[in-house]
Each structure stands twice: as C-alpha cells, then as structure tokens.
Coordinates of C-alpha atoms in Angstrom, one line a residue:
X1 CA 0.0 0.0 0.0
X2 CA 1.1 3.4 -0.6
X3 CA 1.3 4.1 3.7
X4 CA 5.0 2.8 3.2
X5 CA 5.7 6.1 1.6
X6 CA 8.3 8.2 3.7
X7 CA 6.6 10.9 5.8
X8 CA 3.1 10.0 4.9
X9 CA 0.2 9.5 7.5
X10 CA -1.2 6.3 8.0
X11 CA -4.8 6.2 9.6
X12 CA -5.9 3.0 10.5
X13 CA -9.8 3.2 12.0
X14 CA -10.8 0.1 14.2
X15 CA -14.3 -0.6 14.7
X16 CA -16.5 -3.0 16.5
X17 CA -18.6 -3.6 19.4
X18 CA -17.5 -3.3 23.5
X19 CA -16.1 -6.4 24.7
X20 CA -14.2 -6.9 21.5
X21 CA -10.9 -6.1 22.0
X22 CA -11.4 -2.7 19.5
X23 CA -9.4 -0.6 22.0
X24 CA -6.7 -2.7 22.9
X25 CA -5.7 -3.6 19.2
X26 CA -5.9 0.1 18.8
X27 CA -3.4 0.2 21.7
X28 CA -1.3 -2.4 20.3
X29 CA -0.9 -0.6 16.9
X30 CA -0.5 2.8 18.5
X31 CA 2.7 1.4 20.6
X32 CA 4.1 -0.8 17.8
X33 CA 4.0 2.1 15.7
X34 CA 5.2 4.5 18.7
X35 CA 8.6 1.8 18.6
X36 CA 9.3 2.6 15.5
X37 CA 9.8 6.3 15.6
X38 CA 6.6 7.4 14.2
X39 CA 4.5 10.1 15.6
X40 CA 1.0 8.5 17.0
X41 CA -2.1 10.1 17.6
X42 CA -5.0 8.0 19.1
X43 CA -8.4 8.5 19.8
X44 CA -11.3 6.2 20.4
X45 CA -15.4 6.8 21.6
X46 CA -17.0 3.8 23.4
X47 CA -21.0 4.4 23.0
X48 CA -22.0 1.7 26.5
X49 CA -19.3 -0.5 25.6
X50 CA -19.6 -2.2 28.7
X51 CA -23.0 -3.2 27.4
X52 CA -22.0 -3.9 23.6
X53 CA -22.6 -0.5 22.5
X54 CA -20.2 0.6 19.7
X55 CA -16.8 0.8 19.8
X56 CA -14.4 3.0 17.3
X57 CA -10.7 4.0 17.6
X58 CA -8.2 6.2 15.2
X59 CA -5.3 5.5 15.2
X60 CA -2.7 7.6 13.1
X61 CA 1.3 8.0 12.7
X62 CA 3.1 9.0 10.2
X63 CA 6.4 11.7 10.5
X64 CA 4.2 14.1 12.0
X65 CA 0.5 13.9 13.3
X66 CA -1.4 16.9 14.4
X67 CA -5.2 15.5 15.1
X68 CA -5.7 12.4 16.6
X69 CA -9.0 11.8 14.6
X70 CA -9.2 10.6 10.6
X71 CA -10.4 13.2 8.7
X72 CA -13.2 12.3 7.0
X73 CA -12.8 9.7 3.4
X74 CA -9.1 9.2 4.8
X75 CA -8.9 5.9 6.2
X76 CA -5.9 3.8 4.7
X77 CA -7.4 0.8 7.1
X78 CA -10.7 -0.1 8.0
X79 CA -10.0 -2.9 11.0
X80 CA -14.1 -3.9 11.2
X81 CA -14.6 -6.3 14.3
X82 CA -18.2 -6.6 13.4
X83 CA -19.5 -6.7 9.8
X84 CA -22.8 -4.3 9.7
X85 CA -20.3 -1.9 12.4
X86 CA -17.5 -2.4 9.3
X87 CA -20.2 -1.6 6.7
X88 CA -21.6 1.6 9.0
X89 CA -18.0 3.2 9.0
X90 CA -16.6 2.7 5.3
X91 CA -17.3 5.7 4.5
X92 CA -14.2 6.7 6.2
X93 CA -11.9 4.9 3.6
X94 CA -10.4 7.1 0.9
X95 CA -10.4 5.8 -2.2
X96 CA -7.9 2.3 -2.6
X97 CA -8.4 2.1 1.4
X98 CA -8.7 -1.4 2.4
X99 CA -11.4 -3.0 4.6
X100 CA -10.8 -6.0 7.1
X101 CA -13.9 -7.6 8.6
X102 CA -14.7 -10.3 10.5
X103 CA -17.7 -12.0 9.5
X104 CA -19.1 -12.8 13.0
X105 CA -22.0 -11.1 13.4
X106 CA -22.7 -9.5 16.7
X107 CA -25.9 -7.3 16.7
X108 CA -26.2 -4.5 18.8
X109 CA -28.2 -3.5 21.4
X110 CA -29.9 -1.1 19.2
X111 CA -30.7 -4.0 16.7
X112 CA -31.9 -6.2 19.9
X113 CA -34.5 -4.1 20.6
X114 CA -36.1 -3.3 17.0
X115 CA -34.9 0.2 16.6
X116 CA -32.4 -0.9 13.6
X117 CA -32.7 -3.4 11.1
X118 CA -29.1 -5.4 10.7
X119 CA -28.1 -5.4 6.9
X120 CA -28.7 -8.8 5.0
X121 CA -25.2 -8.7 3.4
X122 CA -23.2 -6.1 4.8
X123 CA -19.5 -7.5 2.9
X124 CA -21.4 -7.9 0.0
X125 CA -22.6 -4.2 0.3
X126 CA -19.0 -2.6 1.3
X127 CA -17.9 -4.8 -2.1
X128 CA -21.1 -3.0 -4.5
X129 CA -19.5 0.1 -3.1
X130 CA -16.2 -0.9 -5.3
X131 CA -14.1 -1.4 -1.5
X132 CA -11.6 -3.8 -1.3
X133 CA -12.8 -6.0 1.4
X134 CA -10.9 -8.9 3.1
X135 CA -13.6 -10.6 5.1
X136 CA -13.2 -14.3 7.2
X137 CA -15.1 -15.5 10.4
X138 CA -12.1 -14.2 12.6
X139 CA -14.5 -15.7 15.3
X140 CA -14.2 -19.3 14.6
X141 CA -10.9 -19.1 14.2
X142 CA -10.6 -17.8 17.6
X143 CA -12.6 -20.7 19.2
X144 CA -10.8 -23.3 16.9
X145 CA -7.7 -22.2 18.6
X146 CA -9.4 -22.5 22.0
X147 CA -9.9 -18.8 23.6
X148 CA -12.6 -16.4 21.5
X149 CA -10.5 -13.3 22.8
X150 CA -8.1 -14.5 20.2
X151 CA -9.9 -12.2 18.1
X152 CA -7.9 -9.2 18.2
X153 CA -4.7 -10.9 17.6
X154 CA -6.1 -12.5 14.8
X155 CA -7.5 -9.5 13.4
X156 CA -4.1 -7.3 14.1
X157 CA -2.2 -10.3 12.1
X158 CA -4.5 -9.8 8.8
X159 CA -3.6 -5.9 8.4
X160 CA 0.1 -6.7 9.3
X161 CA 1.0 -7.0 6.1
X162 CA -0.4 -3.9 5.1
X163 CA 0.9 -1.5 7.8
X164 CA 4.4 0.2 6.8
X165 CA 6.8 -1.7 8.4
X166 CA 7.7 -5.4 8.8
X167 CA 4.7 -7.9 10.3
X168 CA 7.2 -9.5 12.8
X169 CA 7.3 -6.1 14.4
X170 CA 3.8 -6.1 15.3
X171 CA 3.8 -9.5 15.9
X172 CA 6.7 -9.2 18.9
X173 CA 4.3 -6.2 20.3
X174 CA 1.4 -8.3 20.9
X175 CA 4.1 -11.6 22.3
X176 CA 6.2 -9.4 24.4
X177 CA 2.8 -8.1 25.8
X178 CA 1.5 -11.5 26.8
X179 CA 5.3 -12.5 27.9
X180 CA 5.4 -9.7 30.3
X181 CA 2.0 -10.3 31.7
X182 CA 0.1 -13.7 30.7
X183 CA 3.1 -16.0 29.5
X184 CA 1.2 -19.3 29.0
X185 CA -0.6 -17.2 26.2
X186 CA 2.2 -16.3 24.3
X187 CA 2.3 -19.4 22.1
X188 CA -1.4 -19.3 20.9
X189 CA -1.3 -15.7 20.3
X190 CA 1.6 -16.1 18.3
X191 CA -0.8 -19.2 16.4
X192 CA -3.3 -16.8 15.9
X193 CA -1.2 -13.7 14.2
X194 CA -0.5 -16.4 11.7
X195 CA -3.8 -17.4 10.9
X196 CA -5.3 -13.9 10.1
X197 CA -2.2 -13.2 8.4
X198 CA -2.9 -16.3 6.0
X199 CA -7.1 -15.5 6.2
X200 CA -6.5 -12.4 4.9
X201 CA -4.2 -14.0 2.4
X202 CA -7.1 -16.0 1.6
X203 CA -9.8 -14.2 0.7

C-alpha cells in the first residue's frame, strides 16, 4: 500500500462492538507504531461499551501527526470487528483504502430491541460500493484455537501485512505483551497472528 511512503500518515480506524478487544488492538498498533519512531495520535469513543454499544478507535502516525481523529474519506485501514459496524464506518476509507472484517456477526443493542434493522449482506454491500474487502469468520478461528478473545490478535495479524513496516514487528508487540503479563498465552497468540495473516491471504 502506498502508507510505506516516507513521511506519509497512515490512519488506521478500528471498529466493533465493547467487549471486542477494539481498543486494545488500537493500543497495540498505536505502541508498535510508537517503537518505531513514528509520531502517534489515538483517539477512540466507546458508546456503552460495557454493554455492547459501539466501539471505534483512530489510530494515526506517520512523520508528523497533528489531530488524533481521521479526517473524513481518509482511512488507509478499515479494521471492522463486526460486519454491519465495518459496513456503518466505510465511509471513512479514501479511495484504494482497504477493509478488514470479521464475518461474526454481533448485533447490537440497538438491533436487539427493533430500533435498527441489521443489513442482510453487509460484505457484499462494502464490495457493491467498489471497496476492497478482506472478510473471514475471525471468530471461529478464535474458538478453533481455543480462547474467542483470540480475536484481536487475529484481526491485528491480517492488516500486518499492510501497515508500513515489517509484520514481525507487530507481531513481537502483541508476544512481548502476553510475555510480560500472561506467559502461558504467548504461544497461541503467536498461532493466531499467523492465521489472520494467511485468512487475509485468503480471501
């Protein structure tokens, strides 16, 4: 992608609902990048996230970054946790942006109680919109792995390849993270980089 360009900004928006694990890949990406010299700017707004309200973060570095919040049609990145929350923000991606969902559907409370209708197709919209969409059930690869809060790592490993600079950098982020504080996790995190890296590949 063309964020590998020298002293261009890279804005990366990451959107799902609370519980998903939205703000700490945001925080994951925002340090990784942070490592690497970069200036970061972050900013995220949970809506009752403790209640599965929607969750979105910006997260932007580049040489120089003076608003932590994507202007609008500038995404590079759209990291969508949910699909109809993906399809809801797309807007956001500039033209040639890409657009990573996860296909397990997670309705909202707003949906729950009859206010919204969920979209029939929401991929299959984002696609009739001429986006570049790299969807996979990031859920079930989660549970096949064992742990469903696997899905931020496995989401974070299928934009890796996309972000400027190498994917084993982001990878030792999220492992020196669960080396520090949750050890015995290390190896199955490192399992499921891998297999959103190759999902993404995939589709």
């Amino acid at each position: 992608m063309s964020t590998s360009a020298a002293g261009r900004i890279t804005n990366i928006l990451v959107a799902g609902i609370g519980g998903q694990g939205v703000m700490t890949a945001a925080e994951v990406l925002s340090q990784t990048a942070l490592s690497q010299g970069y200036d970061v700017k972050k900013t995220e707004v949970a809506g009752m996230a403790q209640r599965g309200g929607v969750v979105t973060s910006h997260v932007r570095f580049g040489r120089r970054v003076l608003s932590p919040a994507i202007p609008h049609g500038e995404a590079d990145i759209l990291v969508g946790f949910e699909p109809a929350e993906a399809l809801r923000w797309c807007g956001q991606l500039r033209h040639g942006g890409v657009a990573m969902v996860n296909r397990l559907r997670q309705e909202p409370p707003v949906v729950t109680l009859g206010l919204f209708p969920y979209p029939d197709d929401p991929v299959a919209e984002m696609r009739a919109r001429g986006i570049e969409v790299h969807a996979f059930d990031a859920g079930a690869i989660a549970r096949g792995l064992g742990n469903s809060k696997l899905v931020n790592t496995v989401m974070l490993g299928a934009i890796a390849d996309y972000l400027p600079f190498p994917a084993e950098i982001l990878k030792e982020a999220i492992l020196a993270r669960f080396r520090e504080r949750k050890p015995a996790l290390v190896a199955v995190n490192e399992q499921a980089f891998e297999a959103g890296r190759a999902a993404q590949a995939a589709t």
